[in-house]
CSV table of C-alpha atoms in Angstrom, one decimal:
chain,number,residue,atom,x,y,z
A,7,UNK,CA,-19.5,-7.9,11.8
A,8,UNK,CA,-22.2,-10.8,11.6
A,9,UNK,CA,-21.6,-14.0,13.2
A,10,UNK,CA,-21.8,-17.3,11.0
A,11,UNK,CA,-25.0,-18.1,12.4
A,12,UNK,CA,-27.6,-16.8,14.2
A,13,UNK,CA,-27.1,-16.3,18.2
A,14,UNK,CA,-29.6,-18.2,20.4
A,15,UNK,CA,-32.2,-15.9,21.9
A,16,UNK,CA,-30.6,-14.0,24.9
A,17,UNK,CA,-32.8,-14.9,28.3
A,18,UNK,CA,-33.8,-12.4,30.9
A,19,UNK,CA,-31.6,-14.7,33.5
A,20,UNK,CA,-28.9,-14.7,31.3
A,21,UNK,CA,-28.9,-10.7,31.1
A,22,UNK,CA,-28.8,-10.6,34.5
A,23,UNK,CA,-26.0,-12.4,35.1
A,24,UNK,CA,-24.1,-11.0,32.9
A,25,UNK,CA,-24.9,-7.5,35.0
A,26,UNK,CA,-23.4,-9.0,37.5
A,27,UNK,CA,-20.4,-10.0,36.1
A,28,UNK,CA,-19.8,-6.7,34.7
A,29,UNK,CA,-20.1,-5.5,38.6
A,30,UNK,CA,-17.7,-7.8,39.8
A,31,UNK,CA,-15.7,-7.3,37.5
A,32,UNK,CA,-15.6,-3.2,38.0
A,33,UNK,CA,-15.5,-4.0,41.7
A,34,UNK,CA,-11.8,-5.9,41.3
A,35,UNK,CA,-10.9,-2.7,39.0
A,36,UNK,CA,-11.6,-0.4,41.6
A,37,UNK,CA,-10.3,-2.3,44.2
A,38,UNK,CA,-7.1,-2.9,42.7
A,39,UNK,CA,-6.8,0.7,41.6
A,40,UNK,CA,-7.2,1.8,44.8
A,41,UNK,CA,-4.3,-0.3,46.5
A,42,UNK,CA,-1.7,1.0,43.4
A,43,UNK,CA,-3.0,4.4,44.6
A,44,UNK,CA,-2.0,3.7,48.5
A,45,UNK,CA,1.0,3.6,48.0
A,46,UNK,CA,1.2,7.1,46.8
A,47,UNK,CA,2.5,8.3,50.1
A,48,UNK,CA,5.4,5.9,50.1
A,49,UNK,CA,6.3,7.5,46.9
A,50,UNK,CA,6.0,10.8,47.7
A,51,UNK,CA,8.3,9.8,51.2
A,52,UNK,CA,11.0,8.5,48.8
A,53,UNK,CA,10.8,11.6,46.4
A,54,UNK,CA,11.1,13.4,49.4
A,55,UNK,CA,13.9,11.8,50.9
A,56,UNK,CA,16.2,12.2,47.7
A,57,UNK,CA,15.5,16.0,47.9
A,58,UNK,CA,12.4,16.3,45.8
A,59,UNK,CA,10.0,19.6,46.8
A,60,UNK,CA,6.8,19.1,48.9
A,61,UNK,CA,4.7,20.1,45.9
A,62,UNK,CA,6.9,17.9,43.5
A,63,UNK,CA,7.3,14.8,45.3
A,64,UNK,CA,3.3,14.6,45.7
A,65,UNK,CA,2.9,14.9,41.7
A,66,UNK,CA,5.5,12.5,41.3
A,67,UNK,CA,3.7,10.2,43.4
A,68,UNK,CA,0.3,10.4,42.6
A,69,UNK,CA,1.3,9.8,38.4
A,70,UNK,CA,3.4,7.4,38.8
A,71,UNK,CA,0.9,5.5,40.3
A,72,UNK,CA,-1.9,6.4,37.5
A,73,UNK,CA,0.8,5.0,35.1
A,74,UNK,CA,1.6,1.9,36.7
A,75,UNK,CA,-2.1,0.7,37.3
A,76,UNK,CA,-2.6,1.9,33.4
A,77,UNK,CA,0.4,0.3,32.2
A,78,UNK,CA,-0.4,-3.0,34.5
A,79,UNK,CA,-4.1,-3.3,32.9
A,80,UNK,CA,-2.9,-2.9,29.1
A,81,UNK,CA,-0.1,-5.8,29.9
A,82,UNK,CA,-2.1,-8.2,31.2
A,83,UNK,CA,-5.0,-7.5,28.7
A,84,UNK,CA,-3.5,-6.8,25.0
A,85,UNK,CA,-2.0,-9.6,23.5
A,86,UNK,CA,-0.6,-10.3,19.6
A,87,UNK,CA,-2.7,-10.9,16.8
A,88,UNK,CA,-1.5,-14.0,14.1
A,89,UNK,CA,-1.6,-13.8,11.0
A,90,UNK,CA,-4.5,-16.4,11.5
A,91,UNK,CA,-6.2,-13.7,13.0
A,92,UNK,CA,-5.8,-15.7,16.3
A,93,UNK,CA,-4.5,-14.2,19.8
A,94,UNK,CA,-0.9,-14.8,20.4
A,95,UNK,CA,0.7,-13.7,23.2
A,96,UNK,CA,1.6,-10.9,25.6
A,97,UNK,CA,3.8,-7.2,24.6
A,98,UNK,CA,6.9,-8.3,26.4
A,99,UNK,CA,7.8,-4.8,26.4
A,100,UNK,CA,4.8,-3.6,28.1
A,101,UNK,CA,5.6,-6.3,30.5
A,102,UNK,CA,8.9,-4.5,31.0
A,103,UNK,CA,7.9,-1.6,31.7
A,104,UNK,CA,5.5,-2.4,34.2
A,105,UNK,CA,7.9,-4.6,36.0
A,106,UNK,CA,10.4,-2.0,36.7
A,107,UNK,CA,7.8,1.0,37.2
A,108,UNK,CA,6.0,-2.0,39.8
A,109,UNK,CA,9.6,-2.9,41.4
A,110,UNK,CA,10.1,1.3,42.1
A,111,UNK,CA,6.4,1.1,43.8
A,112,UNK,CA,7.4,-1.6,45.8
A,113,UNK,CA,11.2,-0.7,46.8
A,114,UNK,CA,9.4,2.4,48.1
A,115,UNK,CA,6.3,0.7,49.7
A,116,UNK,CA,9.2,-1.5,51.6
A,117,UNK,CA,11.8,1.3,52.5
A,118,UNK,CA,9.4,3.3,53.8
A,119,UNK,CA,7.7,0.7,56.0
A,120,UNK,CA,11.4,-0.4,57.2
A,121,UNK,CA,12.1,3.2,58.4
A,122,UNK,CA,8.8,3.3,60.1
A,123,UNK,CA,9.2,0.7,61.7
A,124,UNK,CA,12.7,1.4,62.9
A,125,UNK,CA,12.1,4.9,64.7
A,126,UNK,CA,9.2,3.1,66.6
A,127,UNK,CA,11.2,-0.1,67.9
A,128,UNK,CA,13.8,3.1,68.5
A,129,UNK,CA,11.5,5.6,70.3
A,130,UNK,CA,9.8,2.9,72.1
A,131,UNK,CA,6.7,2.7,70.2
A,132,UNK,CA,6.4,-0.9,70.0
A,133,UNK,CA,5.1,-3.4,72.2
A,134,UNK,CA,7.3,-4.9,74.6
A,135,UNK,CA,7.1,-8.5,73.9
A,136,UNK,CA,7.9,-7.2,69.8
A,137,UNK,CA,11.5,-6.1,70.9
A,138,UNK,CA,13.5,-9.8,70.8
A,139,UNK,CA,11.0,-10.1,67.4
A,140,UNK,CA,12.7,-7.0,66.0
A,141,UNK,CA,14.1,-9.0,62.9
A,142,UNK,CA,10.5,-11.2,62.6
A,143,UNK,CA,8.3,-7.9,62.4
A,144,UNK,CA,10.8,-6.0,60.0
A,145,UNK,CA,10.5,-8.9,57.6
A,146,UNK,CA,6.5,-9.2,57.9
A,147,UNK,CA,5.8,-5.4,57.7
A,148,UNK,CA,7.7,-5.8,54.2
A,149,UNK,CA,6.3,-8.6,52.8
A,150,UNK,CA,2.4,-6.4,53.6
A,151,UNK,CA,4.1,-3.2,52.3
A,152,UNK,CA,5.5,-4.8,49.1
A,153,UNK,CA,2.1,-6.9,48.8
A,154,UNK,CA,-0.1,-4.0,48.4
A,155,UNK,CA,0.8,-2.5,45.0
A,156,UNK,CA,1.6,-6.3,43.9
A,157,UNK,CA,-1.7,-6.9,45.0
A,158,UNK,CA,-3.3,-4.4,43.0
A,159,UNK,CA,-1.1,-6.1,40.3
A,160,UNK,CA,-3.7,-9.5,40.7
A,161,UNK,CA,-6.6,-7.6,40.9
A,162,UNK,CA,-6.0,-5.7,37.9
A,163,UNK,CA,-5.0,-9.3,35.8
A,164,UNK,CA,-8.5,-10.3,37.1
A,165,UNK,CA,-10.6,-7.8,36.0
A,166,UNK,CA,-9.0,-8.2,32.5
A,167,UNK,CA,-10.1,-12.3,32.7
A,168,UNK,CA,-13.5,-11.4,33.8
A,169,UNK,CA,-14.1,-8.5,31.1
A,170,UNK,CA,-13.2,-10.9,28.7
A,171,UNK,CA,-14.2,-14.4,29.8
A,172,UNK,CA,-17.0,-13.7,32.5
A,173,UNK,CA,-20.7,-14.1,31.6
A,174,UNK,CA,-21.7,-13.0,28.1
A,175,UNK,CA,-18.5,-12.2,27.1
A,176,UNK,CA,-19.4,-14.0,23.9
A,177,UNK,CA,-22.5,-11.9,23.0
A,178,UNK,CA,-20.4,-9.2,21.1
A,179,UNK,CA,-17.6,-9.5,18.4
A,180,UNK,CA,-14.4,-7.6,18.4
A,181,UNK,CA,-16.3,-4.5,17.2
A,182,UNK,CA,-19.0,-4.6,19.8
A,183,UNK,CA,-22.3,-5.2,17.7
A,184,UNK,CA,-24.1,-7.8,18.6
A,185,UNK,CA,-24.4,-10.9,17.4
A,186,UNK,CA,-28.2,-11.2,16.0
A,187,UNK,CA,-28.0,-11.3,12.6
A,188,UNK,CA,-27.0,-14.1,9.8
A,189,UNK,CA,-24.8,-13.7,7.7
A,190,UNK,CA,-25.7,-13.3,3.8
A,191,UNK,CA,-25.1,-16.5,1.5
A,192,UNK,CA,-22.5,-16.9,-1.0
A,193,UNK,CA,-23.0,-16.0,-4.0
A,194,UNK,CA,-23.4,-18.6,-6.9
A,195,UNK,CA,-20.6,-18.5,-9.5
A,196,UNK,CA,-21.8,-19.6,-12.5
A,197,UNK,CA,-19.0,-22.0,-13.8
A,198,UNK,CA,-18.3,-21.4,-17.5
A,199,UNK,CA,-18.4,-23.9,-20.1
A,200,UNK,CA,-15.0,-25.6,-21.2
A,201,UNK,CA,-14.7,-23.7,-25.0
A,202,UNK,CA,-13.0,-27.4,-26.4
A,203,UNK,CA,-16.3,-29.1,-24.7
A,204,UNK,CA,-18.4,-26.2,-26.5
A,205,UNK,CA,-17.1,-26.3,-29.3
A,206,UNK,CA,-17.0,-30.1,-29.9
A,207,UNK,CA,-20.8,-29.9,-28.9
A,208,UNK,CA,-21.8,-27.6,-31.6
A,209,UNK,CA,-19.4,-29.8,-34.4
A,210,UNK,CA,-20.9,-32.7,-33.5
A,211,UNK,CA,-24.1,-34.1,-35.9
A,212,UNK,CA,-27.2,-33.5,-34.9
A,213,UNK,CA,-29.3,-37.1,-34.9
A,214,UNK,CA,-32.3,-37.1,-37.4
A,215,UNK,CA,-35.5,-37.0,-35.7
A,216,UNK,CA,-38.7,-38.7,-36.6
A,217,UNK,CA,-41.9,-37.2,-35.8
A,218,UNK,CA,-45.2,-39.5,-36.0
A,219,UNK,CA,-48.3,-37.5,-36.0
A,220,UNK,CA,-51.0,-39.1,-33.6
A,221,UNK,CA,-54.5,-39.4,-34.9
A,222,UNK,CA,-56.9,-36.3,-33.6
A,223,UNK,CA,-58.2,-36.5,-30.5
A,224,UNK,CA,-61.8,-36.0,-30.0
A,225,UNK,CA,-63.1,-32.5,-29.7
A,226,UNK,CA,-64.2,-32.2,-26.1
A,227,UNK,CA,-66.7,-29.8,-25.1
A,228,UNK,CA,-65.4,-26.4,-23.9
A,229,UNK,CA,-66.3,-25.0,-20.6
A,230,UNK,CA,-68.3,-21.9,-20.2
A,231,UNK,CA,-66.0,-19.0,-20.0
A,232,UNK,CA,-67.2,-17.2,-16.7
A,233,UNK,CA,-66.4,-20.8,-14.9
A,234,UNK,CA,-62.7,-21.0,-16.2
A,235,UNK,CA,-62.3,-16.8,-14.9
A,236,UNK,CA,-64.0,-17.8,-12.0
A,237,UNK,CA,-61.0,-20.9,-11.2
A,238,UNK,CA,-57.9,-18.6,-12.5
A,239,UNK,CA,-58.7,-15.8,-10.3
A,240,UNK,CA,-59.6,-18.3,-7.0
A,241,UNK,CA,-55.7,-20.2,-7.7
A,242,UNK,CA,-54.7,-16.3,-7.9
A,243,UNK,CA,-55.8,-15.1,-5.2
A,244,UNK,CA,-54.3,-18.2,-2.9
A,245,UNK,CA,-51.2,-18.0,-4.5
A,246,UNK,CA,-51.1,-14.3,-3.5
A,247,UNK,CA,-52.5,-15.0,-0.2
A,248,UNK,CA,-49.2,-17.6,0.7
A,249,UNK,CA,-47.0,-15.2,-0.8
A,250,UNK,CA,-48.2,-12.3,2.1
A,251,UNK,CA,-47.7,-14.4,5.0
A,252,UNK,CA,-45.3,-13.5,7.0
A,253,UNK,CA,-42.9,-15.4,9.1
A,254,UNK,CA,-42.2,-15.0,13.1
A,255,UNK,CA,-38.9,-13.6,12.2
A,256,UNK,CA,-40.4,-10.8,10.1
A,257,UNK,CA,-42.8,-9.8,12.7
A,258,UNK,CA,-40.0,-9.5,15.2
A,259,UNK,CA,-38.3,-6.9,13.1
A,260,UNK,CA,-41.9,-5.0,12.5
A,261,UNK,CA,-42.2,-4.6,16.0
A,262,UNK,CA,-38.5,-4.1,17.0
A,263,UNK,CA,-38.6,-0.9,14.4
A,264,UNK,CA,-41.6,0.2,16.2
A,265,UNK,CA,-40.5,0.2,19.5
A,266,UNK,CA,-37.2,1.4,18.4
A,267,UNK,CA,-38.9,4.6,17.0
A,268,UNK,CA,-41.0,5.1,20.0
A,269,UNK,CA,-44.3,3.9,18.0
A,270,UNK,CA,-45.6,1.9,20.8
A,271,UNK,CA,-49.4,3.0,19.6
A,272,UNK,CA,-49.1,0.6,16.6
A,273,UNK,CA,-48.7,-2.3,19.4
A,274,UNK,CA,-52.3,-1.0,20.9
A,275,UNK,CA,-55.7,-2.7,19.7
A,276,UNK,CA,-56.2,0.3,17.2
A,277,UNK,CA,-53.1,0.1,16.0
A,278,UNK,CA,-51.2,-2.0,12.6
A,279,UNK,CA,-49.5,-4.0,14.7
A,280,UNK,CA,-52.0,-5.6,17.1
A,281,UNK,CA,-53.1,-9.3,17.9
A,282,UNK,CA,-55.6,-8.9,15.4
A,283,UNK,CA,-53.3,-7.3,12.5
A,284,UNK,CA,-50.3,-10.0,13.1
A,285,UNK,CA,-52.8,-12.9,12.9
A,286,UNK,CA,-53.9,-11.9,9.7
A,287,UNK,CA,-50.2,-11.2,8.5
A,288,UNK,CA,-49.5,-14.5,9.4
A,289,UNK,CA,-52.6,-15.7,8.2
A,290,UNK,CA,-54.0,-17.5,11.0
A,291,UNK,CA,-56.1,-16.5,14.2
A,292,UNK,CA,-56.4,-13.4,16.4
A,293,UNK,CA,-55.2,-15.6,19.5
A,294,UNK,CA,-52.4,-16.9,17.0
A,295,UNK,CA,-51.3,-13.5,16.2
A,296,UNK,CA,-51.6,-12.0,20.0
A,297,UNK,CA,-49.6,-15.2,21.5
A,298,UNK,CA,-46.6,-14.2,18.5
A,299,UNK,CA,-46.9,-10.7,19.6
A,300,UNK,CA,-46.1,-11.3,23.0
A,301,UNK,CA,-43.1,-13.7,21.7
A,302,UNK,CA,-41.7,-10.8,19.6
A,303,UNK,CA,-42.5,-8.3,22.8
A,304,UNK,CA,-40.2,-10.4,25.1
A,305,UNK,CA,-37.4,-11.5,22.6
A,306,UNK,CA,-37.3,-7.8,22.3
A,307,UNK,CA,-37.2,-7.1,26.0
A,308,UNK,CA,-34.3,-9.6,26.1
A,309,UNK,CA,-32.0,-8.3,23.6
A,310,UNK,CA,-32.1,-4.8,23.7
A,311,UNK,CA,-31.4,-2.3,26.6
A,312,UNK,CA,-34.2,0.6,25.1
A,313,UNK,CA,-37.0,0.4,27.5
A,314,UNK,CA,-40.7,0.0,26.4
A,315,UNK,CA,-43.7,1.3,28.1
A,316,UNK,CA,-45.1,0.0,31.3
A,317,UNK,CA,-48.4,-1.1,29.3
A,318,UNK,CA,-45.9,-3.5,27.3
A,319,UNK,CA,-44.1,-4.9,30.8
A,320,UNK,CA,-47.3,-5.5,31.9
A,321,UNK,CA,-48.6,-7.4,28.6
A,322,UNK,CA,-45.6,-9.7,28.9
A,323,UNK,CA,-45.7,-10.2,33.0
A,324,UNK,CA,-49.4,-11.2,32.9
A,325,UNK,CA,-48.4,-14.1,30.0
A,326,UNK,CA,-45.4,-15.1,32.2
A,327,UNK,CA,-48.3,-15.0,35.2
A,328,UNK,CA,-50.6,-17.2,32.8
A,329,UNK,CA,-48.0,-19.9,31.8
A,330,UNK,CA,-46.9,-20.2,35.4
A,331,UNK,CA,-50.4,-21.1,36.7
């Protein structure tokens, strides 16, 4: 899918922060997978405590949680398309679903932090000065327990807003190729000729025309034949000389199919593609064609994630080294 016009050249810093937006962002998925995952062993204490199996109750617990981090990420990531083609908004039945499944997590997160927390104010296993705060520390233990899959309910939403919004979220389409190339121009349509307006034209009388013939010119002298060869083949040869220049652009994709095939050795001095060769595709100097090299080399570096040989880095570090000092 090509863009409508061509994207701006992607920067080295830019790269990088987008590397470490993906991190955060994988970080908040982790993290919030791994707090829908504690409260597996609340779950598998309810399962048990209706009468579910030992063996049971854990695989209860441990996919129900899989499913409700799953279903929480696709609800507060896929949203309706228009018939624009726009984003609308959210599944409201994916929103369902993960509100009761995420109400279930949380009734057992809190019921089994309530009966905790009973048999140790019971037994004694409370500090001292907790006892006339029985009521207090029942309510705040909870609020943490039903925070921690709800929790994990944020992070998850966040993750989906950085994926989407962070740093070069806009250097891909909705197909995930990159956004480098132009798009192609519209064709011409060749409008057709009205037949009334054609056919008028062709009725209508032609005007007489009067021709006057001029007296004859004086015969001029003609010029030796070798010297008129000599002047069509010069104007040929710089007409065909313009027409073999090559643009900046065109180099760019010579030496981005090179390093894409692994044929560094056209880049080196014996090779078709070095400082020498570009300047004279280009037409102009060896320094020309060395300093549009190294351009090309860097752009290259930028926008794709192939490596290139450690010759090349070091090419493009000593000119970065050069223009700094």
């Amino acid at each position: 899918m090509a863009s409508a016009q061509a994207s701006p050249t992607v920067t080295i810093g830019e790269r990088r922060a987008k590397k470490w937006n993906d991190n955060q962002q994988r970080a908040v998925f982790y993290a919030s997978l791994g707090l829908m995952l504690a409260s597996i062993t609340s779950i598998r204490w309810a399962c048990a405590l209706i009468g579910f199996p030992a063996p049971a109750a854990w695989l209860v617990a441990v996919a129900f949680e899989l499913l409700v981090a799953i279903i929480g990420d696709a609800a507060s990531s896929t949203r309706r398309t228009n018939d624009d083609g726009s984003k609308g908004g959210y599944y409201g039945s994916l929103w369902a679903i993960f509100t009761f499944m995420l109400l279930l997590a949380m009734t057992a997160n809190v019921g089994h932090a309530v009966f905790t927390m009973g048999e140790a104010f019971t037994a004694g296993g409370m500090p001292a000065f907790l006892m006339d705060y029985q009521g207090e520390v029942m309510g705040l233990g909870s609020a943490f327990a039903a925070a921690v899959p709800l929790g994990g309910t944020f992070g998850f939403h966040v993750s989906g807003f950085l994926r989407k919004y962070g740093a070069g979220a806009d250097w891909v389409d909705e197909n995930g190729a990159k956004q480098t190339t132009v798009s192609a121009p519209e064709p011409r349509v060749r409008r057709r000729k009205d037949p009334a307006t054609a056919a008028a034209a062709v009725q209508a009388p032609r005007p007489t025309v009067r021709a006057t013939v001029p007296n004859p010119a004086p015969e001029r002298p003609a010029p030796p034949a070798g010297q008129d060869q000599v002047q069509d083949q010069g104007a040929e040869s710089r007409k065909s000389d313009k027409a073999n220049v090559l643009g900046e652009e065109q180099v760019y994709e010579l030496i981005k199919q090179a390093l894409d095939a692994g044929d560094d050795h056209r880049l080196k001095a014996s090779g078709d593609l070095s400082g020498t060769s570009i300047g004279k595709l280009i037409g102009l100097s060896r320094t020309q064609g060395s300093r549009m090299r190294k351009r090309c080399i860097s752009r290259y570096l930028a926008e794709s994630d192939n490596d290139i040989p450690g010759w090349l880095m070091q090419l493009v570090a000593d000119d970065v080294k050069d223009k700094d000092g």
